[in-house]
Coordinates of C-alpha atoms in Angstrom, one line a residue:
Chain B
E2 CA -15.6 -3.4 11.3
V3 CA -14.2 -3.8 7.6
Q4 CA -11.7 -7.1 7.4
L5 CA -9.6 -8.3 4.3
V6 CA -8.1 -11.5 4.6
E7 CA -5.8 -13.0 2.3
S8 CA -5.3 -16.8 1.8
G9 CA -3.8 -18.9 -0.9
G10 CA 0.1 -17.9 -0.5
G11 CA 2.6 -20.5 0.1
L12 CA 6.1 -22.2 -1.8
V13 CA 5.8 -22.4 -5.5
Q14 CA 8.9 -23.6 -7.9
P15 CA 10.0 -20.6 -10.4
G16 CA 7.5 -20.9 -13.5
G17 CA 4.6 -21.9 -11.3
S18 CA 1.3 -20.7 -10.5
L19 CA -0.7 -19.8 -7.5
R20 CA -4.0 -18.1 -6.8
L21 CA -4.5 -16.0 -4.2
S22 CA -8.0 -14.8 -2.5
C23 CA -8.9 -11.9 -0.6
A24 CA -12.1 -12.2 1.6
A25 CA -13.6 -9.1 2.4
S26 CA -16.3 -8.4 4.6
G27 CA -17.5 -5.0 7.0
F28 CA -18.4 -3.0 4.0
T29 CA -20.2 -2.9 0.6
F30 CA -17.7 -5.0 -1.4
S31 CA -19.3 -4.1 -5.1
N32 CA -18.7 -0.3 -4.2
F33 CA -14.9 -0.3 -3.9
G34 CA -11.9 -0.5 -6.5
M35 CA -9.4 -3.1 -4.9
H36 CA -5.5 -3.4 -5.1
W37 CA -2.8 -6.2 -4.6
V38 CA 0.2 -4.9 -3.2
R39 CA 2.9 -6.8 -2.5
Q40 CA 6.5 -6.0 -0.1
A41 CA 9.7 -8.2 -0.8
P42 CA 11.3 -9.3 2.6
G43 CA 13.1 -6.5 4.0
K44 CA 12.0 -4.3 1.2
G45 CA 9.6 -1.4 0.3
L46 CA 6.1 -1.5 -0.8
Q47 CA 5.2 -2.3 -4.5
Y48 CA 1.8 -1.8 -6.1
V49 CA 0.8 -5.0 -8.0
S50 CA -2.3 -4.9 -9.7
A51 CA -6.1 -3.2 -9.5
I52 CA -9.7 -3.6 -10.3
T53 CA -12.4 -1.0 -10.6
N54 CA -15.1 -1.8 -8.0
N55 CA -17.2 -3.6 -10.6
G56 CA -14.5 -5.2 -12.2
G57 CA -14.8 -3.6 -15.7
S58 CA -11.3 -2.2 -15.6
T59 CA -7.8 -3.8 -14.5
Y60 CA -4.6 -2.3 -13.9
Y61 CA -0.7 -3.7 -13.7
A62 CA 2.5 -3.0 -12.9
N63 CA 5.0 -3.5 -15.7
S64 CA 6.8 -6.1 -13.7
V65 CA 3.7 -8.7 -13.9
K66 CA 1.6 -7.5 -16.8
D67 CA 0.8 -10.8 -18.9
R68 CA 1.9 -13.2 -16.1
F69 CA -0.6 -12.1 -13.5
T70 CA -4.6 -11.6 -13.6
I71 CA -6.6 -9.5 -10.8
S72 CA -10.5 -10.5 -10.2
R73 CA -13.3 -10.3 -8.2
D74 CA -16.7 -12.1 -7.5
N75 CA -19.0 -9.3 -6.0
S76 CA -21.5 -12.1 -5.1
K77 CA -18.8 -13.6 -2.9
N78 CA -17.2 -10.3 -1.7
T79 CA -13.8 -12.3 -2.9
L80 CA -11.0 -10.6 -5.0
Y81 CA -8.1 -12.9 -6.6
L82 CA -4.9 -12.3 -7.7
Q83 CA -3.8 -15.6 -10.5
M84 CA 0.0 -15.2 -10.5
G85 CA 1.7 -17.6 -13.7
S86 CA 5.1 -17.8 -14.4
L87 CA 6.5 -17.0 -11.1
R88 CA 9.7 -15.9 -10.7
P89 CA 12.0 -15.8 -7.6
E90 CA 11.8 -12.1 -7.7
D91 CA 8.2 -12.2 -7.0
M92 CA 8.5 -13.7 -3.4
A93 CA 6.9 -11.3 -1.1
V94 CA 4.1 -10.8 1.4
Y95 CA 0.9 -9.8 -0.8
Y96 CA -1.7 -7.3 0.3
C97 CA -5.0 -7.1 -0.2
A98 CA -6.2 -3.4 0.0
R99 CA -9.4 -1.0 -0.5
A100 CA -8.9 1.6 -2.5
R101 CA -10.6 5.2 -1.9
N102 CA -11.2 8.2 -4.1
G103 CA -10.4 6.3 -7.6
F104 CA -7.3 4.7 -6.9
T105 CA -5.4 7.7 -4.7
F106 CA -4.8 5.9 -1.3
I107 CA -5.6 3.0 0.5
D108 CA -7.7 3.0 3.5
Y109 CA -7.3 -0.9 4.7
W110 CA -5.3 -3.8 4.6
G111 CA -5.1 -7.2 4.8
Q112 CA -2.9 -8.8 6.6
G113 CA -1.2 -9.9 3.9
T114 CA -0.2 -13.7 2.7
L115 CA 3.2 -14.9 1.8
V116 CA 4.4 -16.3 -1.8
T117 CA 7.7 -18.2 -1.7
V118 CA 9.2 -18.6 -5.1
S119 CA 12.0 -21.3 -4.9
S120 CA 13.0 -24.5 -6.1
Chain P
Q11 CA 7.5 5.3 -12.8
S12 CA 10.4 5.7 -10.3
A13 CA 9.7 5.6 -6.5
L14 CA 9.4 8.6 -4.2
T15 CA 12.7 9.3 -2.3
Q16 CA 12.6 9.2 1.5
P17 CA 15.6 9.3 3.8
A18 CA 16.6 5.5 4.8
S19 CA 16.0 6.3 8.8
V20 CA 15.4 9.3 10.9
S21 CA 15.4 9.1 14.8
G22 CA 14.3 11.4 17.8
S23 CA 13.8 11.3 21.4
P24 CA 10.1 10.7 23.1
G25 CA 8.2 14.0 23.1
Q26 CA 10.4 15.6 20.6
S27 CA 8.9 16.7 16.7
I28 CA 10.5 14.9 13.8
T29 CA 9.6 15.1 9.8
I30 CA 10.0 12.7 6.9
S31 CA 10.4 14.3 3.7
C32 CA 9.5 12.7 0.5
T33 CA 10.4 13.8 -3.1
G34 CA 8.8 13.2 -6.3
T35 CA 8.6 15.4 -9.5
S36 CA 5.8 17.4 -11.2
S37 CA 4.2 14.5 -12.3
D38 CA 3.6 12.8 -9.4
V39 CA 4.1 14.7 -5.4
G40 CA 4.0 18.2 -7.0
G41 CA 1.3 17.8 -9.8
Y42 CA -1.6 16.5 -7.5
N43 CA -2.8 16.8 -3.9
F44 CA -2.9 13.1 -3.8
V45 CA -0.3 12.4 -1.4
S46 CA -0.5 9.6 1.6
W47 CA 1.2 8.4 4.3
Y48 CA 1.1 4.9 5.8
Q49 CA 3.0 3.3 9.0
Q50 CA 4.0 -0.2 9.4
H51 CA 5.2 -1.9 12.1
P52 CA 7.6 -4.8 11.8
G53 CA 5.5 -7.7 10.6
K54 CA 2.1 -5.8 10.4
A55 CA 0.3 -4.6 7.5
P56 CA 0.6 -0.8 7.0
K57 CA -1.8 1.7 8.1
L58 CA -3.0 4.8 6.6
M59 CA -1.9 8.0 8.4
I60 CA -2.7 10.7 6.1
Y61 CA -4.5 11.0 2.9
D62 CA -4.5 13.8 0.1
V63 CA -1.5 15.6 1.6
S64 CA -2.7 16.4 5.1
N65 CA -5.8 15.0 6.0
R66 CA -5.9 12.5 9.1
P67 CA -8.5 9.6 8.6
S68 CA -10.8 8.9 12.1
G69 CA -8.6 7.4 14.8
V70 CA -5.4 8.6 13.7
S71 CA -3.5 10.9 16.8
N72 CA -3.5 14.7 15.8
R73 CA 0.3 14.3 16.4
F74 CA 0.6 13.3 13.0
S75 CA 0.3 15.9 10.2
G76 CA 1.2 16.2 6.7
S77 CA 2.0 18.6 4.0
K78 CA 3.5 19.5 0.9
S79 CA 5.7 22.4 -0.8
G80 CA 6.5 21.8 -4.9
N81 CA 7.7 18.1 -5.2
T82 CA 8.1 17.5 -1.7
A83 CA 5.8 16.4 0.9
S84 CA 6.4 15.8 4.8
L85 CA 5.1 13.7 7.4
T86 CA 5.7 15.6 10.9
I87 CA 5.0 13.6 14.1
S88 CA 4.6 15.5 17.3
G89 CA 5.6 14.6 20.8
L90 CA 7.4 11.4 19.8
Q91 CA 6.0 8.4 21.8
A92 CA 7.7 5.0 21.6
E93 CA 5.0 3.4 20.0
D94 CA 5.6 5.7 16.9
E95 CA 8.9 3.7 16.0
A96 CA 8.0 2.0 12.9
D97 CA 8.4 2.4 9.0
Y98 CA 6.8 5.5 7.0
Y99 CA 5.7 5.3 3.5
C100 CA 4.6 8.1 1.3
N101 CA 2.9 7.1 -1.4
S102 CA 1.5 9.7 -4.6
Y103 CA -1.0 9.5 -7.1
A104 CA 1.6 9.8 -10.7
S105 CA 0.4 11.0 -14.3
G106 CA 0.1 8.1 -16.2
S107 CA -0.2 5.4 -14.0
T108 CA -3.5 4.5 -12.2
L109 CA -1.8 2.4 -9.7
G110 CA 0.7 5.4 -8.4
V111 CA 4.0 5.1 -7.2
F112 CA 5.4 4.4 -3.4
G113 CA 8.5 5.9 -1.6
G114 CA 11.2 3.6 -0.6
G115 CA 10.1 3.8 3.2
T116 CA 11.6 5.8 6.4
K117 CA 12.6 3.8 9.3
L118 CA 11.6 5.8 12.5
T119 CA 13.6 5.3 15.6
V120 CA 12.5 6.7 19.2
L121 CA 15.7 6.9 21.1

């Protein structure tokens, strides 16, 4: 059974940093690209970042470019999102998700971790 | 990339059929057969319902179907059931953007 379990969310002040983790199990992690997708309270889904299966290529939404860094450790079956210079508009539930067919769709999602940005 | 356009809400009675539209441009929905649909119940993670316009993953009811015409994709749910009440999001690959683009979401109410 495919499982994606996010952790690391919490309360952070504007301008602060946070690192999210996503532990993957039930599939060969190193064979799949991965996404981070977020959802602000009461709002829709928004892509944040993606990474290829070997970590060789990374992609970012314009809104987080130069502030967030996606990475992965295939030996630990773990995906990361390092978030810096956090803004109130970054407050959201962050989902880890498995990419398919390049990055054309997502077939599995984690349960999400909430990031709150507030002073 | 601009978000794809979905109706904010749709409703139907049990047993009826409803269709949710998702309108984009020739640079996304109209240009590629890479439209997917996700169902999200309150407080839960999204779930893949349709990929590549009209393909259903294993385990998804055949009451759910997808189609596309020009720049508009559609999700049809037949034989509406109470459990279908949820938010639905479309997504498409978009030229010039590996990340793709989501629609704004549609709230389905089963009356």
